[in-house]
Tab-separated table of C-alpha atoms and ligand atoms in Angstrom:
chain	number	residue	atom	x	y	z
A	1	MET	CA	-83.242	-132.962	66.057
A	2	THR	CA	-83.534	-132.318	69.779
A	3	PHE	CA	-81.181	-133.744	72.356
A	4	THR	CA	-82.047	-134.826	75.833
A	5	LEU	CA	-80.307	-132.775	78.446
A	6	PRO	CA	-77.615	-135.307	79.500
A	7	ARG	CA	-76.662	-135.881	75.854
A	8	ARG	CA	-76.450	-132.186	75.234
A	9	ALA	CA	-74.252	-131.800	78.304
A	10	ALA	CA	-72.042	-134.655	77.134
A	11	LEU	CA	-71.674	-133.059	73.711
A	12	ALA	CA	-70.867	-129.732	75.255
A	13	ALA	CA	-68.225	-131.429	77.386
A	14	LEU	CA	-66.796	-133.081	74.286
A	15	ALA	CA	-66.672	-129.778	72.457
A	16	THR	CA	-64.842	-128.232	75.397
A	17	LEU	CA	-62.355	-131.083	75.380
A	18	ALA	CA	-61.820	-130.751	71.633
A	19	ALA	CA	-61.068	-127.082	72.097
A	20	TRP	CA	-58.777	-127.999	74.947
A	21	GLN	CA	-56.701	-130.656	73.305
A	22	PRO	CA	-54.593	-128.498	71.029
A	23	ALA	CA	-53.838	-126.282	73.986
A	24	LEU	CA	-52.796	-129.301	76.029
A	25	ALA	CA	-50.653	-130.620	73.192
A	26	GLN	CA	-49.157	-127.170	72.859
A	27	ASP	CA	-48.322	-127.080	76.562
A	28	ASN	CA	-46.441	-130.310	76.252
A	29	VAL	CA	-44.237	-129.044	73.459
A	30	PHE	CA	-40.989	-127.247	74.160
A	31	LYS	CA	-39.996	-125.168	71.171
A	32	ILE	CA	-36.492	-124.109	70.226
A	33	GLY	CA	-36.301	-121.502	67.462
A	34	LEU	CA	-32.952	-122.041	65.752
A	35	VAL	CA	-32.101	-119.105	63.490
A	36	LEU	CA	-29.060	-119.700	61.294
A	37	PRO	CA	-27.533	-118.760	57.952
A	38	MET	CA	-28.474	-121.853	55.889
A	39	THR	CA	-27.692	-120.160	52.558
A	40	GLY	CA	-25.280	-117.426	51.481
A	41	GLN	CA	-21.745	-116.635	52.590
A	42	GLN	CA	-22.093	-118.184	56.073
A	43	ALA	CA	-24.013	-121.306	54.975
A	44	THR	CA	-21.394	-123.716	56.332
A	45	THR	CA	-22.109	-122.363	59.825
A	46	GLY	CA	-25.814	-123.095	59.475
A	47	ARG	CA	-25.134	-126.551	58.113
A	48	GLN	CA	-22.734	-127.407	60.949
A	49	VAL	CA	-24.847	-126.031	63.802
A	50	GLU	CA	-28.095	-127.603	62.586
A	51	ALA	CA	-26.450	-130.993	62.028
A	52	ALA	CA	-24.967	-130.902	65.534
A	53	ALA	CA	-28.271	-129.868	67.144
A	54	ARG	CA	-30.046	-132.724	65.377
A	55	LEU	CA	-27.312	-135.143	66.447
A	56	TYR	CA	-27.719	-134.059	70.071
A	57	MET	CA	-31.476	-134.689	69.843
A	58	ALA	CA	-30.999	-138.068	68.155
A	59	GLN	CA	-28.603	-139.122	70.919
A	60	HIS	CA	-30.600	-137.736	73.859
A	61	GLY	CA	-34.176	-138.213	72.686
A	62	ASP	CA	-36.787	-135.573	72.020
A	63	THR	CA	-38.736	-135.939	75.260
A	64	VAL	CA	-37.266	-134.021	78.167
A	65	ALA	CA	-38.965	-133.518	81.555
A	66	GLY	CA	-42.234	-134.690	79.996
A	67	LYS	CA	-42.021	-132.204	77.138
A	68	LYS	CA	-41.667	-132.953	73.461
A	69	VAL	CA	-38.765	-130.906	72.156
A	70	GLN	CA	-39.403	-129.329	68.781
A	71	LEU	CA	-36.655	-127.666	66.770
A	72	ILE	CA	-37.827	-124.951	64.371
A	73	VAL	CA	-35.011	-124.021	61.976
A	74	LYS	CA	-35.136	-120.711	60.067
A	75	ASP	CA	-32.691	-119.424	57.467
A	76	ASP	CA	-31.714	-115.781	57.988
A	77	THR	CA	-29.204	-115.849	55.066
A	78	SER	CA	-26.882	-114.045	57.548
A	79	LEU	CA	-28.785	-110.751	57.109
A	80	PRO	CA	-29.476	-109.261	60.566
A	81	ASP	CA	-32.795	-107.697	59.460
A	82	GLN	CA	-33.957	-111.183	58.549
A	83	THR	CA	-32.678	-112.606	61.828
A	84	ARG	CA	-34.703	-110.018	63.738
A	85	ARG	CA	-37.869	-110.599	61.670
A	86	LEU	CA	-37.631	-114.379	62.028
A	87	ALA	CA	-36.917	-114.180	65.762
A	88	GLN	CA	-39.943	-111.900	66.198
A	89	GLU	CA	-42.177	-114.398	64.376
A	90	LEU	CA	-40.805	-117.248	66.434
A	91	ILE	CA	-41.546	-115.388	69.665
A	92	VAL	CA	-44.971	-114.028	68.736
A	93	ASN	CA	-46.466	-116.714	66.461
A	94	ASP	CA	-44.661	-119.920	67.395
A	95	LYS	CA	-44.279	-118.949	71.061
A	96	VAL	CA	-40.847	-120.552	71.256
A	97	ASN	CA	-39.421	-121.240	74.716
A	98	VAL	CA	-35.833	-120.599	73.655
A	99	LEU	CA	-34.129	-118.843	70.759
A	100	ALA	CA	-30.796	-120.184	69.534
A	101	GLY	CA	-28.277	-120.162	66.693
A	102	MET	CA	-26.961	-116.743	65.558
A	103	GLY	CA	-24.359	-117.325	62.836
A	104	ILE	CA	-22.756	-113.897	62.961
A	105	THR	CA	-22.428	-111.078	65.481
A	106	PRO	CA	-24.809	-108.600	63.758
A	107	SER	CA	-27.559	-111.269	63.908
A	108	ALA	CA	-27.073	-111.831	67.643
A	109	MET	CA	-27.062	-108.076	68.259
A	110	ALA	CA	-30.273	-107.625	66.239
A	111	VAL	CA	-32.117	-110.237	68.323
A	112	ALA	CA	-30.769	-109.229	71.763
A	113	PRO	CA	-33.480	-106.576	72.491
A	114	LEU	CA	-36.243	-109.040	71.514
A	115	ALA	CA	-34.847	-111.626	73.931
A	116	THR	CA	-34.877	-109.005	76.694
A	117	GLN	CA	-38.388	-107.713	75.973
A	118	SER	CA	-39.944	-111.166	75.722
A	119	LYS	CA	-37.788	-112.730	78.490
A	120	THR	CA	-36.786	-115.488	76.094
A	121	PRO	CA	-33.368	-117.081	76.669
A	122	LEU	CA	-31.144	-116.704	73.586
A	123	VAL	CA	-28.408	-119.323	73.297
A	124	VAL	CA	-25.696	-117.934	71.021
A	125	MET	CA	-24.096	-120.997	69.424
A	126	ALA	CA	-21.800	-119.403	66.820
A	127	ALA	CA	-21.278	-115.622	66.978
A	128	ALA	CA	-18.193	-114.627	68.967
A	129	THR	CA	-17.770	-110.899	69.573
A	130	SER	CA	-17.058	-110.382	73.260
A	131	SER	CA	-19.795	-107.806	73.879
A	132	ILE	CA	-22.693	-109.995	72.673
A	133	THR	CA	-23.457	-111.359	76.141
A	134	GLU	CA	-23.677	-107.786	77.444
A	135	ALA	CA	-26.374	-106.905	74.891
A	136	SER	CA	-29.086	-108.794	76.827
A	137	PRO	CA	-29.307	-110.451	80.258
A	138	TYR	CA	-31.142	-113.301	78.471
A	139	ILE	CA	-28.121	-114.261	76.324
A	140	VAL	CA	-26.077	-117.347	77.157
A	141	ARG	CA	-23.147	-118.313	74.914
A	142	SER	CA	-21.936	-121.802	73.970
A	143	SER	CA	-19.443	-120.762	71.269
A	144	PHE	CA	-16.360	-118.700	72.227
A	145	THR	CA	-15.015	-115.167	72.025
A	146	LEU	CA	-12.263	-113.785	69.822
A	147	PRO	CA	-10.360	-112.191	72.731
A	148	GLN	CA	-10.468	-115.575	74.489
A	149	VAL	CA	-8.671	-117.372	71.652
A	150	SER	CA	-6.441	-114.561	70.289
A	151	VAL	CA	-4.435	-113.845	73.423
A	152	ALA	CA	-2.873	-117.345	73.535
A	153	LEU	CA	-1.354	-116.842	70.110
A	154	ALA	CA	0.128	-113.474	71.101
A	155	ASP	CA	1.819	-115.278	74.015
A	156	TRP	CA	3.132	-118.047	71.773
A	157	ALA	CA	4.446	-115.889	68.894
A	158	PRO	CA	7.314	-113.948	70.535
A	159	LYS	CA	8.592	-117.127	72.183
A	160	ASN	CA	8.808	-118.648	68.728
A	161	GLY	CA	10.852	-116.068	66.850
A	162	ILE	CA	7.952	-113.845	65.792
A	163	LYS	CA	8.554	-110.208	66.782
A	164	THR	CA	6.833	-108.174	64.063
A	165	VAL	CA	3.311	-108.941	62.930
A	166	VAL	CA	0.802	-107.468	60.485
A	167	THR	CA	-2.811	-108.187	61.446
A	168	LEU	CA	-5.507	-108.805	58.850
A	169	VAL	CA	-9.084	-109.137	60.076
A	170	SER	CA	-12.650	-108.956	58.815
A	171	ASP	CA	-13.886	-105.459	59.479
A	172	TYR	CA	-16.629	-106.056	62.065
A	173	GLY	CA	-17.056	-107.083	65.720
A	174	PRO	CA	-15.087	-110.322	66.006
A	175	GLY	CA	-12.302	-109.079	63.724
A	176	ILE	CA	-11.904	-105.871	65.700
A	177	ASP	CA	-11.839	-107.888	68.947
A	178	ALA	CA	-9.161	-110.212	67.543
A	179	GLU	CA	-7.071	-107.292	66.244
A	180	LYS	CA	-7.247	-105.386	69.543
A	181	PHE	CA	-6.551	-108.246	71.947
A	182	PHE	CA	-3.805	-109.804	69.808
A	183	ASN	CA	-2.100	-106.412	69.453
A	184	GLN	CA	-2.323	-105.526	73.161
A	185	ARG	CA	-0.919	-108.845	74.275
A	186	LEU	CA	1.846	-108.996	71.652
A	187	THR	CA	2.948	-105.474	72.605
A	188	PHE	CA	2.895	-106.449	76.289
A	189	ASN	CA	5.147	-109.394	75.388
A	190	GLY	CA	7.653	-107.139	73.628
A	191	GLY	CA	6.496	-107.778	70.052
A	192	LYS	CA	5.081	-105.213	67.617
A	193	VAL	CA	2.124	-104.982	65.263
A	194	THR	CA	3.521	-102.953	62.373
A	195	GLU	CA	0.225	-102.553	60.471
A	196	SER	CA	-3.440	-103.394	61.109
A	197	LEU	CA	-5.425	-104.211	57.973
A	198	ARG	CA	-9.190	-104.710	57.801
A	199	VAL	CA	-11.052	-106.414	54.941
A	200	PRO	CA	-14.800	-106.124	54.298
A	201	LEU	CA	-16.969	-108.939	55.626
A	202	ARG	CA	-18.943	-109.327	52.402
A	203	ASN	CA	-17.115	-110.697	49.344
A	204	PRO	CA	-13.623	-109.765	50.443
A	205	ASP	CA	-10.783	-109.629	47.912
A	206	PHE	CA	-7.663	-110.485	49.895
A	207	ALA	CA	-5.206	-109.906	47.011
A	208	PRO	CA	-4.401	-106.188	47.512
A	209	PHE	CA	-4.067	-106.679	51.272
A	210	LEU	CA	-1.710	-109.607	50.888
A	211	GLN	CA	0.382	-107.625	48.432
A	212	LYS	CA	0.715	-104.941	51.069
A	213	VAL	CA	1.773	-107.530	53.654
A	214	ARG	CA	4.421	-108.820	51.255
A	215	ASP	CA	5.842	-105.328	50.920
A	216	LEU	CA	5.828	-104.794	54.696
A	217	LYS	CA	7.607	-108.120	55.250
A	218	PRO	CA	6.702	-108.815	58.893
A	219	ASP	CA	7.815	-112.019	60.624
A	220	ALA	CA	4.212	-113.165	60.571
A	221	LEU	CA	0.736	-112.328	59.348
A	222	PHE	CA	-2.032	-112.795	61.932
A	223	VAL	CA	-5.461	-113.439	60.405
A	224	PHE	CA	-9.050	-113.608	61.570
A	225	VAL	CA	-11.809	-114.218	59.035
A	226	PRO	CA	-15.135	-115.864	59.884
A	227	SER	CA	-15.740	-119.559	59.370
A	228	GLY	CA	-16.135	-120.266	55.654
A	229	ALA	CA	-13.661	-117.629	54.423
A	230	GLY	CA	-10.436	-119.318	55.575
A	231	ALA	CA	-9.795	-121.391	52.444
A	232	ALA	CA	-9.736	-118.263	50.243
A	233	VAL	CA	-7.145	-116.591	52.502
A	234	MET	CA	-4.994	-119.699	52.575
A	235	LYS	CA	-5.130	-120.119	48.798
A	236	GLN	CA	-4.081	-116.534	48.118
A	237	PHE	CA	-1.412	-116.587	50.817
A	238	VAL	CA	0.236	-119.534	49.087
A	239	GLU	CA	-0.365	-118.269	45.527
A	240	ARG	CA	1.390	-115.005	46.362
A	241	GLY	CA	4.389	-116.918	47.684
A	242	MET	CA	4.126	-115.280	51.096
A	243	ASP	CA	5.449	-118.364	52.858
A	244	LYS	CA	8.400	-118.483	50.453
A	245	ALA	CA	9.062	-114.805	51.195
A	246	GLY	CA	9.578	-115.861	54.828
A	247	ILE	CA	6.278	-114.557	56.207
A	248	LYS	CA	4.594	-117.025	58.565
A	249	LEU	CA	0.829	-117.340	58.708
A	250	ILE	CA	-0.663	-117.468	62.196
A	251	ALA	CA	-4.382	-117.259	62.860
A	252	THR	CA	-7.354	-117.995	65.029
A	253	GLY	CA	-8.754	-121.453	64.312
A	254	ASP	CA	-11.547	-119.859	62.282
A	255	VAL	CA	-9.065	-119.802	59.374
A	256	THR	CA	-8.011	-123.482	59.476
A	257	ASP	CA	-11.665	-124.390	59.940
A	258	ASP	CA	-12.251	-128.161	60.107
A	259	ASP	CA	-15.147	-127.747	57.667
A	260	GLN	CA	-12.667	-126.738	54.933
A	261	LEU	CA	-9.193	-127.654	56.180
A	262	ASN	CA	-8.852	-130.957	54.391
A	263	ASP	CA	-9.339	-129.250	51.014
A	264	MET	CA	-6.765	-126.520	51.673
A	265	GLY	CA	-3.835	-128.609	50.467
A	266	ASP	CA	-0.227	-128.762	51.610
A	267	GLY	CA	0.037	-124.968	51.745
A	268	ALA	CA	-1.764	-125.166	55.089
A	269	LEU	CA	0.811	-127.542	56.624
A	270	GLY	CA	2.569	-126.039	59.628
A	271	VAL	CA	0.147	-123.133	60.132
A	272	VAL	CA	-0.147	-122.434	63.868
A	273	THR	CA	-3.507	-121.339	65.244
A	274	SER	CA	-5.178	-120.971	68.625
A	275	HIS	CA	-8.748	-122.058	69.223
A	276	HIS	CA	-11.114	-123.906	71.514
A	277	TYR	CA	-11.980	-126.869	69.292
A	278	SER	CA	-10.246	-129.228	66.908
A	279	ALA	CA	-11.844	-132.314	65.363
A	280	ALA	CA	-8.528	-133.975	66.288
A	281	HIS	CA	-8.946	-133.214	70.021
A	282	PRO	CA	-7.737	-136.476	71.562
A	283	SER	CA	-10.497	-137.286	74.062
A	284	GLU	CA	-12.792	-140.309	74.050
A	285	LEU	CA	-15.833	-138.064	74.070
A	286	ASN	CA	-14.605	-136.147	71.038
A	287	LYS	CA	-13.801	-139.298	69.087
A	288	LYS	CA	-17.354	-140.489	69.671
A	289	PHE	CA	-18.743	-137.085	68.720
A	290	VAL	CA	-16.747	-136.888	65.477
A	291	ASP	CA	-17.659	-140.472	64.493
A	292	ALA	CA	-21.356	-139.993	65.163
A	293	PHE	CA	-21.406	-136.607	63.405
A	294	GLN	CA	-19.661	-138.016	60.335
A	295	LYS	CA	-21.951	-141.036	60.218
A	296	ALA	CA	-25.040	-138.867	60.330
A	297	ASN	CA	-23.726	-136.330	57.792
A	298	LYS	CA	-22.151	-138.133	54.832
A	299	ASN	CA	-18.683	-137.960	56.348
A	300	LEU	CA	-18.749	-134.180	56.948
A	301	ARG	CA	-16.173	-133.295	59.591
A	302	PRO	CA	-17.576	-131.280	62.517
A	303	ASN	CA	-15.985	-127.895	63.079
A	304	PHE	CA	-16.044	-125.459	66.009
A	305	MET	CA	-19.492	-124.243	64.957
A	306	ALA	CA	-20.849	-127.773	65.301
A	307	VAL	CA	-19.501	-128.058	68.830
A	308	GLY	CA	-21.131	-124.719	69.723
A	309	GLY	CA	-24.467	-126.088	68.480
A	310	TYR	CA	-24.060	-129.434	70.233
A	311	ASP	CA	-23.141	-127.871	73.573
A	312	GLY	CA	-25.837	-125.223	73.204
A	313	MET	CA	-28.417	-128.009	72.971
A	314	ARG	CA	-26.924	-129.576	76.076
A	315	VAL	CA	-27.318	-126.299	77.945
A	316	ILE	CA	-30.980	-126.093	76.850
A	317	TYR	CA	-31.802	-129.756	77.619
A	318	GLU	CA	-30.251	-129.597	81.095
A	319	ALA	CA	-32.015	-126.311	81.868
A	320	LEU	CA	-35.334	-127.869	80.859
A	321	LYS	CA	-34.624	-130.873	83.109
A	322	ALA	CA	-33.520	-128.740	86.057
A	323	SER	CA	-36.645	-126.579	85.828
A	324	LYS	CA	-38.686	-129.836	85.638
A	325	GLY	CA	-40.322	-128.774	82.429
A	326	GLN	CA	-42.253	-126.081	84.304
A	327	GLY	CA	-40.070	-123.066	83.876
A	328	GLY	CA	-40.654	-119.961	81.831
A	329	GLY	CA	-37.793	-117.899	80.446
A	330	ASP	CA	-36.420	-116.794	83.813
A	331	ALA	CA	-36.321	-120.301	85.319
A	332	LEU	CA	-34.658	-121.675	82.187
A	333	LEU	CA	-32.110	-118.878	82.181
A	334	ALA	CA	-31.282	-119.491	85.851
A	335	ALA	CA	-30.738	-123.183	85.110
A	336	MET	CA	-28.466	-122.402	82.160
A	337	LYS	CA	-26.138	-120.311	84.317
A	338	GLY	CA	-23.344	-122.173	86.049
A	339	GLN	CA	-23.559	-125.422	84.064
A	340	ILE	CA	-20.311	-127.387	84.111
A	341	PHE	CA	-19.777	-130.294	81.767
A	342	GLU	CA	-17.403	-132.143	79.512
A	343	SER	CA	-17.782	-131.066	75.913
A	344	PRO	CA	-16.129	-132.681	72.870
A	345	ARG	CA	-13.738	-129.683	73.093
A	346	GLY	CA	-12.796	-130.398	76.732
A	347	PRO	CA	-14.193	-129.180	80.076
A	348	VAL	CA	-16.460	-126.116	79.881
A	349	PHE	CA	-18.341	-123.880	82.278
A	350	ILE	CA	-21.110	-121.330	81.726
A	351	ASP	CA	-20.029	-118.466	83.985
A	352	ALA	CA	-23.116	-117.488	85.994
A	353	GLN	CA	-22.014	-113.840	86.190
A	354	THR	CA	-21.230	-113.202	82.537
A	355	ARG	CA	-23.351	-116.020	80.966
A	356	ASP	CA	-20.319	-116.615	78.746
A	357	ILE	CA	-18.400	-119.839	78.271
A	358	VAL	CA	-15.142	-120.550	80.118
A	359	GLN	CA	-13.028	-123.134	78.318
A	360	ASN	CA	-9.577	-124.404	77.386
A	361	VAL	CA	-7.775	-122.715	74.521
A	362	TYR	CA	-5.398	-124.879	72.507
A	363	LEU	CA	-2.383	-124.093	70.357
A	364	ARG	CA	-2.479	-126.250	67.256
A	365	LYS	CA	-0.428	-126.901	64.158
A	366	VAL	CA	-1.771	-128.180	60.828
A	367	GLU	CA	-0.401	-131.661	60.198
A	368	ARG	CA	-1.216	-134.575	57.950
A	369	LYS	CA	-2.584	-137.558	59.884
A	370	ASP	CA	-3.859	-140.706	58.180
A	371	GLY	CA	-3.752	-138.845	54.870
A	372	GLN	CA	-5.916	-135.950	56.128
A	373	LEU	CA	-5.135	-132.446	57.319
A	374	TYR	CA	-5.896	-131.725	60.973
A	375	ASN	CA	-5.314	-129.053	63.585
A	376	VAL	CA	-3.134	-131.048	65.961
A	377	GLU	CA	-3.110	-129.629	69.498
A	378	PHE	CA	0.338	-129.166	71.043
A	379	ASP	CA	-0.358	-126.931	74.052
A	380	VAL	CA	-3.284	-125.917	76.224
A	381	ILE	CA	-4.205	-122.897	78.346
A	382	LYS	CA	-6.809	-124.118	80.800
A	383	ASP	CA	-10.130	-122.537	81.823
A	384	VAL	CA	-9.796	-119.283	79.879
A	385	LYS	CA	-12.429	-116.632	80.652
A	386	ASP	CA	-13.277	-114.052	78.025
A	387	PRO	CA	-10.704	-111.277	78.610
A	388	GLY	CA	-12.956	-108.875	76.735
A	389	LYS	CA	-15.484	-108.496	79.543
A	390	THR	CA	-15.512	-105.052	81.064
A	391	LYS	CA	-17.152	-106.259	84.265
B	1	PHB	C1	-19.168	-113.647	64.294
B	1	PHB	O1	-19.750	-113.002	63.408
B	1	PHB	O2	-19.279	-113.364	65.485
B	1	PHB	C2	-18.299	-114.780	63.897
B	1	PHB	C3	-18.615	-115.531	62.777
B	1	PHB	C4	-17.775	-116.583	62.394
B	1	PHB	C5	-16.656	-116.868	63.152
B	1	PHB	C6	-16.353	-116.130	64.286
B	1	PHB	C7	-17.183	-115.086	64.659
B	1	PHB	O3	-15.840	-117.867	62.773
């Protein structure tokens, strides 16, 4: 069959358009590659962050500045080699506009050079070692840092009869940060860390360490373990009769994690922690957040990981709006810096210099409220910057 010239031209135009359309559709999509541990030891972090990110999208719509926001979730099983491989695929094959998630510090560190090379903003929603934001100028953090939350507890302890402390931390970045900053501040306040114990991150057995603490008999045991491991520490602390032996448990809020707290039993009552988020934070915004999160997730209580995911999405959405949907990595990054907003945790600020989050740190005590265990806030230190930053 032969075509007349105008028909042939029309067909050619159609073919061009057909080839064009996917590209156009692609241009109108804004992709967020969310890499999280969805299985394995840190699975609760993945579950919390993903649920919160989806809640944010459900509440704020998936069209922002004319772009359709697409969330691509990948499970790195908390193995940093996997995080790096998945992030690479997301950058090269999916051409994501933003990377996000990062359940543990080694994952964030593994992806940092890729963010730098590809000029892709990386929103760290969970990992909390101080130095992460220094690993790439493209990293912005919506979670917290261990130095930020540990110092408050080292101020509280000596004023409350605690002079000698043994520290027990997971033996990697955030644990070492918590150990160092708690120790420095307690010493400055006239207290003393009599022993510093470190447990492996993977499959820790707390029993021999707790036995050692019992023998040392400090006024208190200070603990940091990552989200998900707190219930095991609490259980063994009580089983070994540490509380009865007169040793108080104090910790970062990672230990009395809202994801697990309600199942920890009465042994957790009275434990004092410092942290940036409690599901019991008494603000209107937080009540709405907790209700909506629980409704969407079979009554699961949001923890501090969820709030990191929720606020991280806010940072991304507002950056997309501010750059009018046009921006590449650098424009997005610029619009992420300096954001100030009210989070379910309280007022927060993304420091433009450090790209880290400035936020309130609360002292809390585990109490029973309406039949459930909560971290009830009793004091606040306002607008705390990460004290771990070297510059
Ligand atoms: C981390 O690996 O940076 C991390 C993980 C879980 C936490 C805190 C820090 O609860």
